[in-house]
mmCIF file of C-alpha atoms in Angstrom:
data_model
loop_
_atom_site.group_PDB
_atom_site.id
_atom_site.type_symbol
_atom_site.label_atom_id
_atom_site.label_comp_id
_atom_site.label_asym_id
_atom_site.label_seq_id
_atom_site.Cartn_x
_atom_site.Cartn_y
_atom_site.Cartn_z
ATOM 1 C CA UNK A 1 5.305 -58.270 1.543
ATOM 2 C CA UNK A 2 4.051 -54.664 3.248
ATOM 3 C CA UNK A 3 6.687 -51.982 4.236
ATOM 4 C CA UNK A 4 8.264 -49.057 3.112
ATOM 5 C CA UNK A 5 10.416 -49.111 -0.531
ATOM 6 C CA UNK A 6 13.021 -45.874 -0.699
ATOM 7 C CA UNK A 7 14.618 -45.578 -4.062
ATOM 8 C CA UNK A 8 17.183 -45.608 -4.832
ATOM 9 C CA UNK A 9 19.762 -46.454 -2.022
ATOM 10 C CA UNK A 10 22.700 -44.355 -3.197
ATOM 11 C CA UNK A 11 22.218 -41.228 -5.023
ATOM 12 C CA UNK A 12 24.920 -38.163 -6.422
ATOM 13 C CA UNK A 13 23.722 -34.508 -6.918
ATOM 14 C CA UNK A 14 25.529 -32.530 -9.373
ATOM 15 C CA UNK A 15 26.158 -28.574 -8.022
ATOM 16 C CA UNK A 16 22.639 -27.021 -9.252
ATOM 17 C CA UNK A 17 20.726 -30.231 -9.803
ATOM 18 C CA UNK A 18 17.385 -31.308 -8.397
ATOM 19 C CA UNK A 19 17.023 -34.877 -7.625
ATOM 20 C CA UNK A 20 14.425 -36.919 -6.320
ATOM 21 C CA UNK A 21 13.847 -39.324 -3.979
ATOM 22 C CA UNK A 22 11.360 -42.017 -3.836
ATOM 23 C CA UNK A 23 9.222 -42.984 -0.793
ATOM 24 C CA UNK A 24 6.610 -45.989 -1.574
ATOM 25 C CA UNK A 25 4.039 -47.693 0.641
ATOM 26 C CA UNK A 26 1.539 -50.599 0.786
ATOM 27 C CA UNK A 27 0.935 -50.415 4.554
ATOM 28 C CA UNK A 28 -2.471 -48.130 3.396
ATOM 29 C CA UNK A 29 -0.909 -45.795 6.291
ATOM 30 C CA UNK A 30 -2.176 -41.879 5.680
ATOM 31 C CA UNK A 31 0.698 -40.128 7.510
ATOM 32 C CA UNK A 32 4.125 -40.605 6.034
ATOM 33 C CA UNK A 33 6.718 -38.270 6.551
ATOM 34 C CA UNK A 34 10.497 -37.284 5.779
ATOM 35 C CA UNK A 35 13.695 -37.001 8.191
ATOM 36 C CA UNK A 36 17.595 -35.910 7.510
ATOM 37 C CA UNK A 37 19.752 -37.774 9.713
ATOM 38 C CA UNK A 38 23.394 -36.627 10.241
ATOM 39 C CA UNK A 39 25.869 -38.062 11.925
ATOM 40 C CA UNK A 40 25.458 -36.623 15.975
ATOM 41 C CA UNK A 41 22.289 -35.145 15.121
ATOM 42 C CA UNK A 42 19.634 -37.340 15.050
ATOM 43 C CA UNK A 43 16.486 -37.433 12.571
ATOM 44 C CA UNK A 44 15.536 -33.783 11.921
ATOM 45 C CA UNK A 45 11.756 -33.765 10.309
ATOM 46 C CA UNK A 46 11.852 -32.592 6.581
ATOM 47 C CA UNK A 47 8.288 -32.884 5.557
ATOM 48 C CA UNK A 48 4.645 -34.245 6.908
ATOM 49 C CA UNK A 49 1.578 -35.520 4.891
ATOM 50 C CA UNK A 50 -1.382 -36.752 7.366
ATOM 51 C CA UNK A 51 -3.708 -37.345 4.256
ATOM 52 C CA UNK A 52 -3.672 -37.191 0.419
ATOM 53 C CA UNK A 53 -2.900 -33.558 -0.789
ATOM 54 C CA UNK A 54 -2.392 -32.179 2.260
ATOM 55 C CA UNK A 55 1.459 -31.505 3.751
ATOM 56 C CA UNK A 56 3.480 -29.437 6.301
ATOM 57 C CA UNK A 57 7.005 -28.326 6.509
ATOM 58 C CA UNK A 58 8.729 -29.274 9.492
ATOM 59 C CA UNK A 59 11.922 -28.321 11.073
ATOM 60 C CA UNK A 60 14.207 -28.395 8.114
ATOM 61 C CA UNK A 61 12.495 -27.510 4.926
ATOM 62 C CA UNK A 62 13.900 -24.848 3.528
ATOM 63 C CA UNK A 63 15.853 -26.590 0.237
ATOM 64 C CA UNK A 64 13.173 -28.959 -0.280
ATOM 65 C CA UNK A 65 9.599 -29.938 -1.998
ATOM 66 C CA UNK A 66 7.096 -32.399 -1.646
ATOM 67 C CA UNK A 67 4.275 -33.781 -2.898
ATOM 68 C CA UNK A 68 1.494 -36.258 -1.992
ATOM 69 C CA UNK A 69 -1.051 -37.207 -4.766
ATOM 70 C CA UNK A 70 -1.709 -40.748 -4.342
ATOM 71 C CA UNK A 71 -1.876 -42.428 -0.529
ATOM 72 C CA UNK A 72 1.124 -44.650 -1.383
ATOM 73 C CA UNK A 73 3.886 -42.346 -2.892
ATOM 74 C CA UNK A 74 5.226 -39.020 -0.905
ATOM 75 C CA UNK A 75 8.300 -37.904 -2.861
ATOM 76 C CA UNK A 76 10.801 -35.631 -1.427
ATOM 77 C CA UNK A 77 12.828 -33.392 -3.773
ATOM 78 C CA UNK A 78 15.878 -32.084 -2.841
ATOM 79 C CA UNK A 79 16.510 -28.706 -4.930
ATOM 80 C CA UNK A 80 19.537 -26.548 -5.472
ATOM 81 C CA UNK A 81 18.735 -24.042 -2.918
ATOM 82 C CA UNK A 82 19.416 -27.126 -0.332
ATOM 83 C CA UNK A 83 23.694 -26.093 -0.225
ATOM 84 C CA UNK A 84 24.386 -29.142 2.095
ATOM 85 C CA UNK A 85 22.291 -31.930 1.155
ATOM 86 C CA UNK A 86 24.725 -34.763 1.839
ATOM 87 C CA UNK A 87 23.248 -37.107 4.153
ATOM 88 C CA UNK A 88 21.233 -40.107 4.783
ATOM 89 C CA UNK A 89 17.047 -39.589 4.247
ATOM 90 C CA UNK A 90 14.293 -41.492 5.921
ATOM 91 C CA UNK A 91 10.928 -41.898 4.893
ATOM 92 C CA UNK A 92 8.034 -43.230 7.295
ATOM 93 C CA UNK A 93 4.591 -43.878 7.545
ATOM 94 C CA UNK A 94 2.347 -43.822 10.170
ATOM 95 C CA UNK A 95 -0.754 -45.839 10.700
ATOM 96 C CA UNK A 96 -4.055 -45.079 12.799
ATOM 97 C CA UNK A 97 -4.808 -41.991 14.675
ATOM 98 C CA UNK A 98 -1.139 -40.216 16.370
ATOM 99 C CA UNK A 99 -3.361 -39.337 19.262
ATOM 100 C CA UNK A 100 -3.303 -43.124 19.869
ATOM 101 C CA UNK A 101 0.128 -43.309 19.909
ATOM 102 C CA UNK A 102 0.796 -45.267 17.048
ATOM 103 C CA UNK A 103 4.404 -46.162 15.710
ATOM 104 C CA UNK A 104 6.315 -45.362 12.764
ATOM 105 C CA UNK A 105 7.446 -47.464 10.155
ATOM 106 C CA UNK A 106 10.244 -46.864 8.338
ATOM 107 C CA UNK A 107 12.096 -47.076 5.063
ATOM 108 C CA UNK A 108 15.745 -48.364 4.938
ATOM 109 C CA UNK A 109 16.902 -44.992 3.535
ATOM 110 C CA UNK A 110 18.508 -43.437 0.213
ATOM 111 C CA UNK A 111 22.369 -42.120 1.062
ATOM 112 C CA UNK A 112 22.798 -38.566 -1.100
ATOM 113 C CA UNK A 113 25.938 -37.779 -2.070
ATOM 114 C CA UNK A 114 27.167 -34.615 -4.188
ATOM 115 C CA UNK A 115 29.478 -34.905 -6.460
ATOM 116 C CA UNK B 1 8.312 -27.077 22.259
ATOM 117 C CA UNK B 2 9.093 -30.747 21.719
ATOM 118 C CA UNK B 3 12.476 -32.006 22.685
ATOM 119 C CA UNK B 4 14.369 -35.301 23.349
ATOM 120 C CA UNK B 5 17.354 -35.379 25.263
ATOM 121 C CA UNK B 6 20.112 -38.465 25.439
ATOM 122 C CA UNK B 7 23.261 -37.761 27.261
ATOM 123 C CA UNK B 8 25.092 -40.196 26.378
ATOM 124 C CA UNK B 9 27.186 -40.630 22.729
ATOM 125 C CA UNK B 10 28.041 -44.248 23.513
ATOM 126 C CA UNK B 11 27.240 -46.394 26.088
ATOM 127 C CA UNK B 12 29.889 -49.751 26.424
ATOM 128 C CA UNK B 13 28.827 -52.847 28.628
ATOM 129 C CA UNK B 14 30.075 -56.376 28.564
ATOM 130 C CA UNK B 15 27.975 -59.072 26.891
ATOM 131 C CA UNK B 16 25.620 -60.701 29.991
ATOM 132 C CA UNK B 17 25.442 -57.318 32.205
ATOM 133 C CA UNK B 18 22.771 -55.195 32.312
ATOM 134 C CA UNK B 19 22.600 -52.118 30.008
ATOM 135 C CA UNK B 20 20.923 -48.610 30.477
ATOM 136 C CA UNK B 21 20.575 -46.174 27.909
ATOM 137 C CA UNK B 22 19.099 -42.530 29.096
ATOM 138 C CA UNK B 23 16.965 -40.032 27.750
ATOM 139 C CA UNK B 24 15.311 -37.312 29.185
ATOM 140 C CA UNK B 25 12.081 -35.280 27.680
ATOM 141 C CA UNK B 26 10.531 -31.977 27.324
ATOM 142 C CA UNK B 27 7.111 -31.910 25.936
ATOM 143 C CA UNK B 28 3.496 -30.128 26.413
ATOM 144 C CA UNK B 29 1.008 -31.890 28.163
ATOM 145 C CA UNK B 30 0.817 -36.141 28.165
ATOM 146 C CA UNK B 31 3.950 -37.544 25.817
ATOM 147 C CA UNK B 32 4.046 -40.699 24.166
ATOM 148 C CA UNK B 33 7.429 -41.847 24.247
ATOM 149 C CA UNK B 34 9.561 -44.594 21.723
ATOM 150 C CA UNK B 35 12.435 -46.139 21.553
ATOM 151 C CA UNK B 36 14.029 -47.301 17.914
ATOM 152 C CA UNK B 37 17.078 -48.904 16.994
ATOM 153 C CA UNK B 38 19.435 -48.790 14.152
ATOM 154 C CA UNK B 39 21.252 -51.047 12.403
ATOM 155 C CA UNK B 40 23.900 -49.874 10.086
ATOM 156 C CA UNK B 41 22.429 -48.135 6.646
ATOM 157 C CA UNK B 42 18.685 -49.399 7.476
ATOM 158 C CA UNK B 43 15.694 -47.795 8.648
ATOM 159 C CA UNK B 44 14.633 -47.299 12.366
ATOM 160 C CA UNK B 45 12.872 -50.259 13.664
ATOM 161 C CA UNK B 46 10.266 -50.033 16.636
ATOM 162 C CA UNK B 47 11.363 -51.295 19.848
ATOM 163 C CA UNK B 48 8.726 -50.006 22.547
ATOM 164 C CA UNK B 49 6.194 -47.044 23.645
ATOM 165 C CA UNK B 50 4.844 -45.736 26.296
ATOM 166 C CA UNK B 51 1.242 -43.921 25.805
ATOM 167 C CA UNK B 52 -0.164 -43.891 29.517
ATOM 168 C CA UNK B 53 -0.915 -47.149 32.220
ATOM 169 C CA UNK B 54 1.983 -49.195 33.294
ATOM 170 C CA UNK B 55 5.366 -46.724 33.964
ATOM 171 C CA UNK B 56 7.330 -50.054 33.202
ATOM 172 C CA UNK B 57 6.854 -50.871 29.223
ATOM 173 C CA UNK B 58 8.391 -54.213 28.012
ATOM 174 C CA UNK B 59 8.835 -54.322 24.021
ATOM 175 C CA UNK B 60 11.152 -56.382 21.615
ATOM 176 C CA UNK B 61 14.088 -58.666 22.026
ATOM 177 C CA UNK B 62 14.276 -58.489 26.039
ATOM 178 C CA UNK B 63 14.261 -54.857 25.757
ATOM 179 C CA UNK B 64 12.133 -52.528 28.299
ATOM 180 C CA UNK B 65 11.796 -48.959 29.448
ATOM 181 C CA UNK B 66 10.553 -47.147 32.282
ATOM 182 C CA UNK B 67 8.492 -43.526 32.447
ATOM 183 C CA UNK B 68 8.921 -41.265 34.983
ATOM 184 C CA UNK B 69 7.059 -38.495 35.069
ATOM 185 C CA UNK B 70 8.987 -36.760 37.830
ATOM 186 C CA UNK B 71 11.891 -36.721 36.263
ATOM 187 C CA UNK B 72 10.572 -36.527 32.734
ATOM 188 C CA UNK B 73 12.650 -39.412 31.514
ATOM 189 C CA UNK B 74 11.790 -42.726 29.550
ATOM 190 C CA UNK B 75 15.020 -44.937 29.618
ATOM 191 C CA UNK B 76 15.542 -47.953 27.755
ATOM 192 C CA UNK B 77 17.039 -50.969 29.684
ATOM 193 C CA UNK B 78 17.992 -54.475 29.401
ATOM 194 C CA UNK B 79 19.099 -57.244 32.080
ATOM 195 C CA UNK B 80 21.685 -58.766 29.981
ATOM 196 C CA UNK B 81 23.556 -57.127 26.571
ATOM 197 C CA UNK B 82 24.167 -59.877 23.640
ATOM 198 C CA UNK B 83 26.601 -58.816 21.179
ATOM 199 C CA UNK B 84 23.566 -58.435 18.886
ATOM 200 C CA UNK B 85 22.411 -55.621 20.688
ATOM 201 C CA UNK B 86 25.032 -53.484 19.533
ATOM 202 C CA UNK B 87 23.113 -50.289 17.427
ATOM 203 C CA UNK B 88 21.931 -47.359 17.317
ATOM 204 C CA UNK B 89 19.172 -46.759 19.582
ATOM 205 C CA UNK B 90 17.096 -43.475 19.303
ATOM 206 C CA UNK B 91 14.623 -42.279 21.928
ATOM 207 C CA UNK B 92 11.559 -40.115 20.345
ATOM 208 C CA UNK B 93 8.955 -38.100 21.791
ATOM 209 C CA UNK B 94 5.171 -36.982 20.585
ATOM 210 C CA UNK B 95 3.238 -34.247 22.071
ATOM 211 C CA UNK B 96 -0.707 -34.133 21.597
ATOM 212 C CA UNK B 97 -0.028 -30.573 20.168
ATOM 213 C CA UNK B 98 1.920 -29.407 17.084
ATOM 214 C CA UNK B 99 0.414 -31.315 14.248
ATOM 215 C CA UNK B 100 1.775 -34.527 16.054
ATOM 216 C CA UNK B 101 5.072 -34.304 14.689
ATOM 217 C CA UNK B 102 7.775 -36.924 16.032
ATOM 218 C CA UNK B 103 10.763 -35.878 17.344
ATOM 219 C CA UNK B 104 13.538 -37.955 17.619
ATOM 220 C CA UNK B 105 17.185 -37.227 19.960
ATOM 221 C CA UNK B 106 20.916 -37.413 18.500
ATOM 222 C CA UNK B 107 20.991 -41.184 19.607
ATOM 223 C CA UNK B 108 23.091 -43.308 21.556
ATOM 224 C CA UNK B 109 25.312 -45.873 20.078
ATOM 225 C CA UNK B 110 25.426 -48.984 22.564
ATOM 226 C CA UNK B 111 28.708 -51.374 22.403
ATOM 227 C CA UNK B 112 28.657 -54.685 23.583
ATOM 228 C CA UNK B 113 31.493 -56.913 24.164
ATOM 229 C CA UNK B 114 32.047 -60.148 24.225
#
């Protein structure tokens, strides 16, 4: 069954704490890519990766790392810089060429919380 | 710079009337446009695009949108709402400039009643 696996769907930060999220895929997409979304806001773009070792911040990245060594896994990590992390983070992929127009896939999401 | 415009917060039709949810673009050069919906604490889910060709673009579950380049909008229509329907619905833009980043606008949460 291909798709997109976020882990894990709820998750608490402690004040000062790192924590990681999970982004998975088996899609054998090279883009993937990380959004906030808030309530009224919309997805903001966290994080890019259009091949293996290679990323680029994107609107909102101040507060958080990434990394992309294998093709499936990008994981985002939300440090303790980030002061207002609460809210609900998307991971996609993206297959084929974006000058083609292709469509993103997405995860269903991991809700952060702090405690 | 990129941008993605929808007016509207909520949008409320009756179930069996026609729906229309807007949203208005900004972007450099040819756009490819989408349209997602949401369903309560899930991922986006691909509903339509518009790369170039046909101004009218018919996608998934009745749902279809229509480009105009005057008036840079793309919005997202349907000739009769089911209950179903009822979601999120996010309009997103592309540029072919800017590392082809997707950006998406606030949504619009669509109501349907029975």
């Amino acid at each position: 069954d291909g798709g997109i696996t976020q882990s894990p769907k709820y998750l608490f930060r402690k004040e000062g704490q790192n924590v990681t999220l999970s982004c998975e895929q088996n899609l054998n997409h090279d883009a993937m890519y990380w959004y906030r979304q808030d309530p009224g806001q919309g997805l903001r773009l966290i994080y890019y990766s259009q091949i293996v070792n290679d990323f680029q911040k994107g609107d909102i990245a101040e507060g958080y790392s990434v990394s992309r060594e294998k093709k499936e896994s990008f994981p985002l990590t939300v440090t303790s810089a980030q002061k207002n992390p609460t809210a609900f983070y998307l991971c996609a992929s993206r297959s084929g060429q974006a000058a083609r127009g292709e469509k993103l896939f997405f995860g269903s999401g991991t809700q952060l919380s702090v405690l | 710079a990129q941008s993605v415009a929808q007016p509207e917060d909520q949008v409320n039709v009756a179930e069996g009337n026609p729906l229309t949810v807007k949203c208005t673009y900004s972007v450099s050069g040819n756009p490819y446009l989408f349209w997602y919906v949401q369903y309560p604490n899930r991922g986006l889910q691909f509903l339509l695009k518009y790369i170039t060709g046909d101004n009218l673009v018919k996608g998934s579950y009745g749902f279809e949108a229509e480009f105009n380049k005057s008036q840079t909008s793309f919005h997202l229509k349907k000739p009769s709402a089911l209950v179903s329907d009822s979601a999120l619905y996010f309009c997103a833009v592309r540029g072919n400039t800017g590392g082809f980043k997707t950006i998406f606008g606030a949504g619009t949460r669509l109501f349907v009643k029975a």
